[in-house]
Structures are given as structure tokens and as C-alpha cells.
Amino acid sequence: MNRVLRSVAALAVLSAAATLTTTTSASAAACTDTICVYEGAWGAGTVAGFTTADNNFSNNRFLDGSAVNDRISSISMTGGGQALFYTDSFWRGNAARINGNGRVQSAAWDNAFSSFRFVAFGD
Ligand SMILES: [Ca+2]
């Protein structure tokens, strides 16, 4: 078992413990990055985290190892800024704005997002 796999296993244990002791979803507890994307609606299902922009989700995986591209159904962001999620790679296609208020927000296009970037102040 390599270091990455050990980390994933540790997260899985932490997620299970959180499920037993709080009402927070396991996926929300497993993601502490600025951006968390969820396979299911309203923070349900598996999760992936981002700290920097990503121009193509085709090489990204959720915590359970499944593909992120075209499967995101909800998103949360902390830090007070904003991000734009796009239905195509390289920030093309339909765009939806996500606010950094820490709340889980529904994906405007379900199972369609393929890239995202942070929005500079004033955009
Ligand atoms: Ca989904």
C-alpha cells in the first residue's frame, strides 16, 4: 500500500467516524479543500477537492476512485470568493457561478461540468 492509498484509507475511516457522531455527510467531512465537488445532489455521494483551478476534469477522480468529469451534481466553496464552473474543458461551454459561502450549491447543469476557474474580484 503506497502513501496515497494509506491517506485514502485514513480518510475513509475518518468519514465513517463522522457519520456515526454527527449529521454532517461523510463526503463533506472528507473534503477540506477550498472547492468540494460532490457526485450526488446537496453534498451526497463521493467527493473530490480542489485548491487551484482545473482546465480539464478528465484526469480527476472522486475519493472512491470514480471519474469526476460530467458527474458533478453539487459544489461547495469556502473563502468568500467565487468560481465559475463550465460544461466544457478549458473554460468553455455553459458557465455557472459558485459562491464561496461554504454552502452546498446545486450544479446548474447536472452531470455536465468539465472545468472550473476562480473568479477575480470585479469579474
Ligand atoms: Ca452526479
Tab-separated table of C-alpha atoms and ligand atoms in Angstrom:
chain	number	residue	atom	x	y	z
A	1	MET	CA	0.000	0.000	0.000
A	2	ASN	CA	1.576	3.273	-1.032
A	3	ARG	CA	1.344	6.589	0.763
A	4	VAL	CA	-1.608	7.865	-1.291
A	5	LEU	CA	-3.620	4.722	-0.666
A	6	ARG	CA	-2.918	4.958	3.056
A	7	SER	CA	-4.201	8.538	3.023
A	8	VAL	CA	-7.373	7.492	1.251
A	9	ALA	CA	-7.882	4.684	3.737
A	10	ALA	CA	-7.388	7.107	6.622
A	11	LEU	CA	-9.950	9.470	5.123
A	12	ALA	CA	-12.407	6.620	4.760
A	13	VAL	CA	-12.013	5.783	8.452
A	14	LEU	CA	-12.478	9.434	9.414
A	15	SER	CA	-15.573	9.650	7.210
A	16	ALA	CA	-17.094	6.605	8.847
A	17	ALA	CA	-16.433	8.059	12.289
A	18	ALA	CA	-18.030	11.383	11.314
A	19	THR	CA	-21.129	9.586	10.075
A	20	LEU	CA	-21.552	7.941	13.457
A	21	THR	CA	-21.179	11.083	15.540
A	22	THR	CA	-22.663	13.965	13.533
A	23	THR	CA	-25.302	14.757	10.938
A	24	THR	CA	-22.663	16.088	8.515
A	25	SER	CA	-22.467	13.934	5.403
A	26	ALA	CA	-19.436	11.687	5.131
A	27	SER	CA	-18.383	13.320	1.871
A	28	ALA	CA	-18.480	16.833	3.318
A	29	ALA	CA	-16.321	15.733	6.254
A	30	ALA	CA	-13.793	14.163	3.872
A	31	CYS	CA	-13.138	17.364	1.904
A	32	THR	CA	-11.329	20.298	3.495
A	33	ASP	CA	-10.216	21.994	0.251
A	34	THR	CA	-11.444	25.387	-0.992
A	35	ILE	CA	-13.691	23.716	-3.554
A	36	CYS	CA	-15.509	20.445	-2.915
A	37	VAL	CA	-17.458	18.771	-5.706
A	38	TYR	CA	-19.957	16.021	-4.985
A	39	GLU	CA	-21.237	13.222	-7.163
A	40	GLY	CA	-24.685	13.472	-5.612
A	41	ALA	CA	-27.150	16.300	-5.007
A	42	TRP	CA	-26.700	18.541	-1.937
A	43	GLY	CA	-23.355	17.131	-0.871
A	44	ALA	CA	-24.333	13.460	-1.089
A	45	GLY	CA	-22.208	10.687	-2.506
A	46	THR	CA	-18.482	10.690	-3.086
A	47	VAL	CA	-16.416	13.898	-3.133
A	48	ALA	CA	-13.325	15.472	-4.700
A	49	GLY	CA	-11.438	18.607	-3.588
A	50	PHE	CA	-9.666	21.391	-5.467
A	51	THR	CA	-7.360	24.159	-4.272
A	52	THR	CA	-6.399	25.516	-7.709
A	53	ALA	CA	-8.233	25.983	-10.991
A	54	ASP	CA	-8.540	22.977	-13.293
A	55	ASN	CA	-8.954	23.226	-17.068
A	56	ASN	CA	-9.984	19.640	-17.649
A	57	PHE	CA	-11.632	17.179	-15.242
A	58	SER	CA	-10.871	14.175	-17.455
A	59	ASN	CA	-7.969	13.107	-15.204
A	60	ASN	CA	-9.703	13.833	-11.882
A	61	ARG	CA	-11.146	11.190	-9.573
A	62	PHE	CA	-13.574	11.277	-6.692
A	63	LEU	CA	-12.446	9.844	-3.353
A	64	ASP	CA	-13.945	6.481	-4.319
A	65	GLY	CA	-11.813	6.398	-7.487
A	66	SER	CA	-14.603	7.081	-9.982
A	67	ALA	CA	-14.404	9.789	-12.655
A	68	VAL	CA	-15.249	13.419	-11.847
A	69	ASN	CA	-15.847	14.630	-15.402
A	70	ASP	CA	-19.532	15.041	-16.310
A	71	ARG	CA	-20.653	13.628	-12.936
A	72	ILE	CA	-20.729	16.635	-10.545
A	73	SER	CA	-24.162	17.305	-9.074
A	74	SER	CA	-23.368	19.756	-6.256
A	75	ILE	CA	-20.495	22.007	-5.181
A	76	SER	CA	-19.361	23.889	-2.089
A	77	MET	CA	-16.703	26.572	-1.781
A	78	THR	CA	-15.131	28.348	1.195
A	79	GLY	CA	-13.088	31.523	1.389
A	80	GLY	CA	-15.625	34.100	0.300
A	81	GLY	CA	-14.607	34.324	-3.359
A	82	GLN	CA	-16.395	32.999	-6.398
A	83	ALA	CA	-15.720	30.343	-9.008
A	84	LEU	CA	-17.102	29.592	-12.447
A	85	PHE	CA	-17.789	26.007	-13.495
A	86	TYR	CA	-18.042	25.201	-17.203
A	87	THR	CA	-19.712	22.397	-19.101
A	88	ASP	CA	-16.675	22.014	-21.396
A	89	SER	CA	-12.935	21.762	-20.771
A	90	PHE	CA	-10.703	24.847	-20.925
A	91	TRP	CA	-13.440	27.084	-19.504
A	92	ARG	CA	-15.798	26.810	-22.455
A	93	GLY	CA	-19.475	25.987	-22.822
A	94	ASN	CA	-22.152	26.970	-20.327
A	95	ALA	CA	-20.892	28.601	-17.134
A	96	ALA	CA	-22.342	28.676	-13.626
A	97	ARG	CA	-21.167	30.863	-10.743
A	98	ILE	CA	-20.464	29.313	-7.325
A	99	ASN	CA	-20.220	31.485	-4.212
A	100	GLY	CA	-17.593	30.906	-1.548
A	101	ASN	CA	-20.078	30.982	1.311
A	102	GLY	CA	-19.400	27.414	2.471
A	103	ARG	CA	-22.859	26.210	1.495
A	104	VAL	CA	-23.545	23.319	-0.832
A	105	GLN	CA	-24.951	24.626	-4.106
A	106	SER	CA	-26.720	22.638	-6.781
A	107	ALA	CA	-24.878	22.238	-10.100
A	108	ALA	CA	-26.729	24.372	-12.645
A	109	TRP	CA	-26.001	21.698	-15.263
A	110	ASP	CA	-26.193	18.292	-13.618
A	111	ASN	CA	-23.505	15.762	-14.573
A	112	ALA	CA	-22.011	18.146	-17.120
A	113	PHE	CA	-19.142	20.188	-15.644
A	114	SER	CA	-15.660	19.688	-17.144
A	115	SER	CA	-13.551	22.617	-15.865
A	116	PHE	CA	-13.537	25.479	-13.377
A	117	ARG	CA	-11.623	28.634	-12.503
A	118	PHE	CA	-11.685	31.103	-9.652
A	119	VAL	CA	-13.191	34.494	-10.483
A	120	ALA	CA	-11.019	37.555	-9.948
A	121	PHE	CA	-12.595	40.359	-7.970
A	122	GLY	CA	-14.722	42.522	-10.240
A	123	ASP	CA	-15.300	39.878	-12.949
B	1	CA	CA	-23.761	13.228	-10.340
